[in-house]
Short mmCIF file of C-alpha atoms in Angstrom, two decimals:
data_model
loop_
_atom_site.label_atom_id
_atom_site.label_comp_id
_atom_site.label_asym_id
_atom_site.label_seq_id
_atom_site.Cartn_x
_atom_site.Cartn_y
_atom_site.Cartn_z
CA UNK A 1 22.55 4.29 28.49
CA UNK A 2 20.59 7.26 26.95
CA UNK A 3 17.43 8.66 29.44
CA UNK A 4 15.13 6.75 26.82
CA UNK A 5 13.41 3.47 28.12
CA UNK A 6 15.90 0.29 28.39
CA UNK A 7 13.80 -1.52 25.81
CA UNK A 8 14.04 1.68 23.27
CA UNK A 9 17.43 1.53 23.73
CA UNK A 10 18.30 -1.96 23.46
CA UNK A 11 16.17 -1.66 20.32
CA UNK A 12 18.17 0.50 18.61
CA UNK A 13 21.33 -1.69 19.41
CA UNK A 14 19.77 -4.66 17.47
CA UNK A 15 17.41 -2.77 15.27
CA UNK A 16 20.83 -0.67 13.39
CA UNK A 17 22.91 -3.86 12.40
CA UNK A 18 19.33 -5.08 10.43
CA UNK A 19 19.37 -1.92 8.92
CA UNK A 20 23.00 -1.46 7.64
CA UNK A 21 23.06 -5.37 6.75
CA UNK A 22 25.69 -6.25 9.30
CA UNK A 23 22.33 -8.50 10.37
CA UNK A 24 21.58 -9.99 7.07
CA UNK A 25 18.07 -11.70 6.49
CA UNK A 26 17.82 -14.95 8.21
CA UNK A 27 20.27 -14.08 11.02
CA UNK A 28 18.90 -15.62 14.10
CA UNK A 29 19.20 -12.98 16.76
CA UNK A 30 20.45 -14.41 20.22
CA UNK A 31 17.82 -14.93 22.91
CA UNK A 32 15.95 -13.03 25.42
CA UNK A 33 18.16 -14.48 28.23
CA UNK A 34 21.56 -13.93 26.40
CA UNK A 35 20.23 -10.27 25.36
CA UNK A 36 19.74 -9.59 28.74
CA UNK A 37 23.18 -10.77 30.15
CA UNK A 38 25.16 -8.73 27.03
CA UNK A 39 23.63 -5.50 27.60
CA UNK A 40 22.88 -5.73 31.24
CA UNK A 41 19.11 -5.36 31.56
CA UNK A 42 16.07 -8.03 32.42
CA UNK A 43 14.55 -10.63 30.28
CA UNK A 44 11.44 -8.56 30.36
CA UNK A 45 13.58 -5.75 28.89
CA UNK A 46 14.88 -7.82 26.27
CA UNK A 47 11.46 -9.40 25.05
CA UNK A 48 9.59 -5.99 25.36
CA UNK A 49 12.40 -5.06 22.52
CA UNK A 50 12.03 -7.94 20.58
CA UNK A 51 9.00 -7.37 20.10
CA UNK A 52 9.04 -3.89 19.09
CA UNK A 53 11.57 -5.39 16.25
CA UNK A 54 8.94 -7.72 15.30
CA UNK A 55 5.84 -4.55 15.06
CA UNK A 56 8.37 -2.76 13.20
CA UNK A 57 8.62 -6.00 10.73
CA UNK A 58 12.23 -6.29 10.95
CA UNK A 59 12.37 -9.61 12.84
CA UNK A 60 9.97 -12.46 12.84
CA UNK A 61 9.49 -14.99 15.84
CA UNK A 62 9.58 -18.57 14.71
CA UNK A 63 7.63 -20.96 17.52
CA UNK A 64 10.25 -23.52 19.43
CA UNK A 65 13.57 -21.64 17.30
CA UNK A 66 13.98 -17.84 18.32
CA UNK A 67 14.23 -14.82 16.73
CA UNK A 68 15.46 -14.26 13.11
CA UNK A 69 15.89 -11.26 11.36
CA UNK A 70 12.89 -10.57 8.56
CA UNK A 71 13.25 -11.22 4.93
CA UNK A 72 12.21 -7.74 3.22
CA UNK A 73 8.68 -8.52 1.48
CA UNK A 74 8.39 -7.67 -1.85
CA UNK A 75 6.85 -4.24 -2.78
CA UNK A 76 4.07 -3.50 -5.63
CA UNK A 77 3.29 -0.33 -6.87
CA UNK A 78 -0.47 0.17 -7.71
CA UNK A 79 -1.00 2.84 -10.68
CA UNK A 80 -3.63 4.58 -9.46
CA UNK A 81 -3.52 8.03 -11.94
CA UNK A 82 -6.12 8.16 -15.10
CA UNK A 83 -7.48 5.50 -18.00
CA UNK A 84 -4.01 4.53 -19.23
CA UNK A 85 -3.43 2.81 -15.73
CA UNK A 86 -5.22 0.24 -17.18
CA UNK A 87 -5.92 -2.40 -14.08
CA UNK A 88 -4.57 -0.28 -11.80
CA UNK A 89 -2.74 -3.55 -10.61
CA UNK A 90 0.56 -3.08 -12.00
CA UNK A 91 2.77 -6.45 -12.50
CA UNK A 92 -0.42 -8.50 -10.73
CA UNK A 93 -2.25 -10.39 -13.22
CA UNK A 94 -6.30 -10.24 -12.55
CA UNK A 95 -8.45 -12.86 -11.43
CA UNK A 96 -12.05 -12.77 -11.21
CA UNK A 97 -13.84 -14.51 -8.59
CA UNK A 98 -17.68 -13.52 -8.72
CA UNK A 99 -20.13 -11.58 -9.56
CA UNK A 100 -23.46 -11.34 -8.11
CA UNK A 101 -26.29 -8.91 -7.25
CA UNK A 102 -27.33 -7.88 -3.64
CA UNK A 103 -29.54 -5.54 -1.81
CA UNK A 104 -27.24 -2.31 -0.89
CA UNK A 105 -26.88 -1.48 3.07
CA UNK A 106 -25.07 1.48 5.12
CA UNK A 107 -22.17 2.70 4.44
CA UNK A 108 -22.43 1.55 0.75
CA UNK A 109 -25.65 3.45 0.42
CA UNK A 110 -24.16 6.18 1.25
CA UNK A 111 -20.99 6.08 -1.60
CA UNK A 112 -23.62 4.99 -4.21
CA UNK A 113 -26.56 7.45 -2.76
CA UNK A 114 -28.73 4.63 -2.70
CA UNK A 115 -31.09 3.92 -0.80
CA UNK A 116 -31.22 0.66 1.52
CA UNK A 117 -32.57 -2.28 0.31
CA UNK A 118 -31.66 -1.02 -3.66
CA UNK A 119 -29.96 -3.83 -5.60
CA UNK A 120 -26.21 -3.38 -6.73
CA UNK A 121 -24.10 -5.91 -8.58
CA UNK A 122 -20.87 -6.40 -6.96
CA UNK A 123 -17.52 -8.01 -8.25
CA UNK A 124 -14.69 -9.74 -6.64
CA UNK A 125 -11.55 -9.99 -8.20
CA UNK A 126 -7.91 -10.91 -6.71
CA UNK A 127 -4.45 -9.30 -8.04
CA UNK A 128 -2.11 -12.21 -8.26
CA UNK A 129 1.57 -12.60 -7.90
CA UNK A 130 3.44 -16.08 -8.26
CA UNK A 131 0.21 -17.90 -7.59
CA UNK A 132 -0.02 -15.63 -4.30
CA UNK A 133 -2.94 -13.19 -4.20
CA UNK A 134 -1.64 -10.07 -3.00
CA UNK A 135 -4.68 -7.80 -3.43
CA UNK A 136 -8.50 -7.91 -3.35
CA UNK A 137 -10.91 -5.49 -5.09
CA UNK A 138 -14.46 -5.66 -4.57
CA UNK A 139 -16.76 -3.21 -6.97
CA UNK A 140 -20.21 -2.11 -6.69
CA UNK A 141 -22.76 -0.56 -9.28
CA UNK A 142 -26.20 0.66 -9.04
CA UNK A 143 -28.10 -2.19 -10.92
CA UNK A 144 -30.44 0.46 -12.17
CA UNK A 145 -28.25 1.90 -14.63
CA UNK A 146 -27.83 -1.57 -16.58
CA UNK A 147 -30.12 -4.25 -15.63
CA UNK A 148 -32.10 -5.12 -18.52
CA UNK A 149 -29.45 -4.36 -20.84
CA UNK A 150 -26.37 -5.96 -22.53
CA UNK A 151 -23.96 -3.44 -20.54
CA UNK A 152 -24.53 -5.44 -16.90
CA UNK A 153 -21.32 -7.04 -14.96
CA UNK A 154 -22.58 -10.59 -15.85
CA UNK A 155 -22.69 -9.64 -19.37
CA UNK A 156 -19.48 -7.81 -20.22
CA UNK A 157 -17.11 -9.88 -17.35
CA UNK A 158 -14.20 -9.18 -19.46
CA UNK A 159 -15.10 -5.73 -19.85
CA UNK A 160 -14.02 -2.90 -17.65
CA UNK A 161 -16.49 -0.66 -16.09
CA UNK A 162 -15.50 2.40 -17.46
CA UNK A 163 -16.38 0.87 -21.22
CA UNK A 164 -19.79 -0.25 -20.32
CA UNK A 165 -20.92 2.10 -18.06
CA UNK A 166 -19.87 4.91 -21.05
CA UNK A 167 -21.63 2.45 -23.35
CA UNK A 168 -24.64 2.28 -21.11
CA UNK A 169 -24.99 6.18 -21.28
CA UNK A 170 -22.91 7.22 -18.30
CA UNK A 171 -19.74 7.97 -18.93
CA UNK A 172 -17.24 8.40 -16.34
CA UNK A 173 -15.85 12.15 -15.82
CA UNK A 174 -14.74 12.44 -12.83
CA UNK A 175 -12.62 9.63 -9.88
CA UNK A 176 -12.77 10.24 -6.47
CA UNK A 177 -10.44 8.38 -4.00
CA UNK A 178 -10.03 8.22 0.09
CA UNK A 179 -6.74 5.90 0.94
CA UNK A 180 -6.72 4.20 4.68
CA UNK A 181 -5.71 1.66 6.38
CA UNK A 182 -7.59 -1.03 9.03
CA UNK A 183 -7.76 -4.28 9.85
CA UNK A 184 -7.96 -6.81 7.75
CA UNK A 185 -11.48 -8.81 8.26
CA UNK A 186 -12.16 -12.10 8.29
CA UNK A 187 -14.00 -12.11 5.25
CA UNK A 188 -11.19 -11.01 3.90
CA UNK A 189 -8.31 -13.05 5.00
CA UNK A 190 -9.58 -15.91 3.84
CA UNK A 191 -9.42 -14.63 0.01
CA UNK A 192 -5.75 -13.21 0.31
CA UNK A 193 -4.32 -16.63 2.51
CA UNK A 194 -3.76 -14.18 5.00
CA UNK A 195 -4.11 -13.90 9.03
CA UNK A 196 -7.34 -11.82 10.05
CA UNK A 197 -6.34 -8.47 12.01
CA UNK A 198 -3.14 -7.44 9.84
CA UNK A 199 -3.25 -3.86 8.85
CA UNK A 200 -4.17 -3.28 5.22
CA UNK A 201 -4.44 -0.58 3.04
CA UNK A 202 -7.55 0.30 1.40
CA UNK A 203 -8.35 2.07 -1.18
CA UNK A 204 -12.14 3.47 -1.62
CA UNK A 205 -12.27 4.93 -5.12
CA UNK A 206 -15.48 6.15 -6.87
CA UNK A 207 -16.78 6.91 -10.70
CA UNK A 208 -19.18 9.59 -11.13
CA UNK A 209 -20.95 10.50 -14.11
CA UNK A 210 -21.56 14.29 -13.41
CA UNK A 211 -22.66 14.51 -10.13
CA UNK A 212 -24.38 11.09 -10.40
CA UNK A 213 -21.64 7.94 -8.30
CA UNK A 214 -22.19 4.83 -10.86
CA UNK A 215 -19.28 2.50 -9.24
CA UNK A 216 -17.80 2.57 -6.37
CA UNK A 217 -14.82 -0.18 -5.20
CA UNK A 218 -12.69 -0.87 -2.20
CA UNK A 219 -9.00 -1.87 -3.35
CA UNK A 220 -7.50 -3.91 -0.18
CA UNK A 221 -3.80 -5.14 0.35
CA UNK A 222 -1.24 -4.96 2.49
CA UNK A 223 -0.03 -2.24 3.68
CA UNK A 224 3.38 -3.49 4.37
CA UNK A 225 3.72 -4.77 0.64
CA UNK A 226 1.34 -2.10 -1.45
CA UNK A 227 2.08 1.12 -2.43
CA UNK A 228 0.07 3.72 -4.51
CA UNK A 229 1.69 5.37 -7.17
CA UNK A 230 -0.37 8.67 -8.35
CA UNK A 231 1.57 10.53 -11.50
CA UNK A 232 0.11 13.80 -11.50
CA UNK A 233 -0.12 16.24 -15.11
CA UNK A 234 -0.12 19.71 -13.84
CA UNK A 235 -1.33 23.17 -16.32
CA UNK A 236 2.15 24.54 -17.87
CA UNK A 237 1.41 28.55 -16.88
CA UNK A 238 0.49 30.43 -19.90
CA UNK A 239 3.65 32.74 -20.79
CA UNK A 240 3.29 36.36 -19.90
CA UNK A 241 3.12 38.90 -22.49
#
């Protein structure tokens, strides 16, 4: 055995037959106690390893059975680069769950420059894939710039921001974006069928109208399963003369 710790090692004896699919998916791995007799180290060895398998998403623990080597999940590619993105959801189809108004609070204030207590119309929508929501998008908008108009959320539902908020005299000339990743909240979990605490990704993307913010949104999925795909158009140098 290498200097590393036993568990790293005996890691890396399970983890590379997963990898080169000598271990395909639904292999059940052989338990903690025959782990530990094969390659000569303790049960506690052996389950500290499995269990780095199972952070690293290669193996899942099934109660009462064992260990079984992890089914790849499927990956989706969010567009996230200019108008023609459309959605931004990619092969998820939409689904719109709400949309209210409520009084703005810290740190949505702050995105919008609000102040607290300022109304805001939010939206809720899912990104579906074979009846399995896979991401959530909440969006905000000062209520200021529409209410009283045609051009609010509740009136144009079908309509994307962009459209009204141009339409409402604000048009959208500039995106701002800060990508993360935390824990996914309670809230939360319970719109995606999902178990509170996994690590998501979010995105926290923002419209501005000149220096003004008019809509902000939080794009939320997992980070296992989304990816963000930016295409970027870059100035062709003028040719010297």
């Amino acid at each position: 055995m290498s200097r590393q710790p036993q568990y790293l090692w005996l890691a890396d004896q399970l983890r590379e037959p997963i990898l080169n699919g000598e271990l395909p998916p639904g292999t059940r791995l052989p338990s903690r106690t025959r782990l530990a007799r094969t390659y000569r180290v303790s049960e506690q060895i052996s389950r500290t390893a499995l269990r780095l398998l199972v952070t690293e998403g290669l193996v899942e623990a099934r109660p009462g059975s064992g260990y079984y080597v992890r089914t790849a999940p499927e990956v989706y590619r969010l567009s996230r680069t200019d108008a023609t993105s459309g959605s931004g959801l990619g092969r998820l189809s939409r689904e719109l769950i709400s949309t209210e108004q409520e009084l703005c609070s810290a740190p949505l204030s702050s995105r919008l420059r609000l102040r607290d207590g300022e109304p805001v119309y939010l939206t809720t929508s899912r990104g579906f894939s074979a009846n399995r929501p896979v991401t959530l998008h909440r969006s905000w908008e000062p209520a200021a710039l529409t209410a009283g108009t045609v051009r609010t959320p509740f009136d144009a539902a079908e309509t994307g921001p962009l459209e009204r908020l141009s339409a409402a005299g604000f048009p959208v000339d500039r995106v701002v974006e800060e990508v993360g990743v935390r824990a996914l909240r309670d809230s939360e979990a319970v719109l995606l069928d999902s178990a509170p605490g996994m690590t998501v990704l979010v995105v926290e993307r923002t419209h501005y109208s000149g220096d003004r913010p008019v809509e902000t949104s939080d794009l939320i999925g997992s980070a296992e399963q989304c990816r963000l795909l930016y295409k970027l158009s870059l100035a062709r140098p003028r040719p010297r003369r």
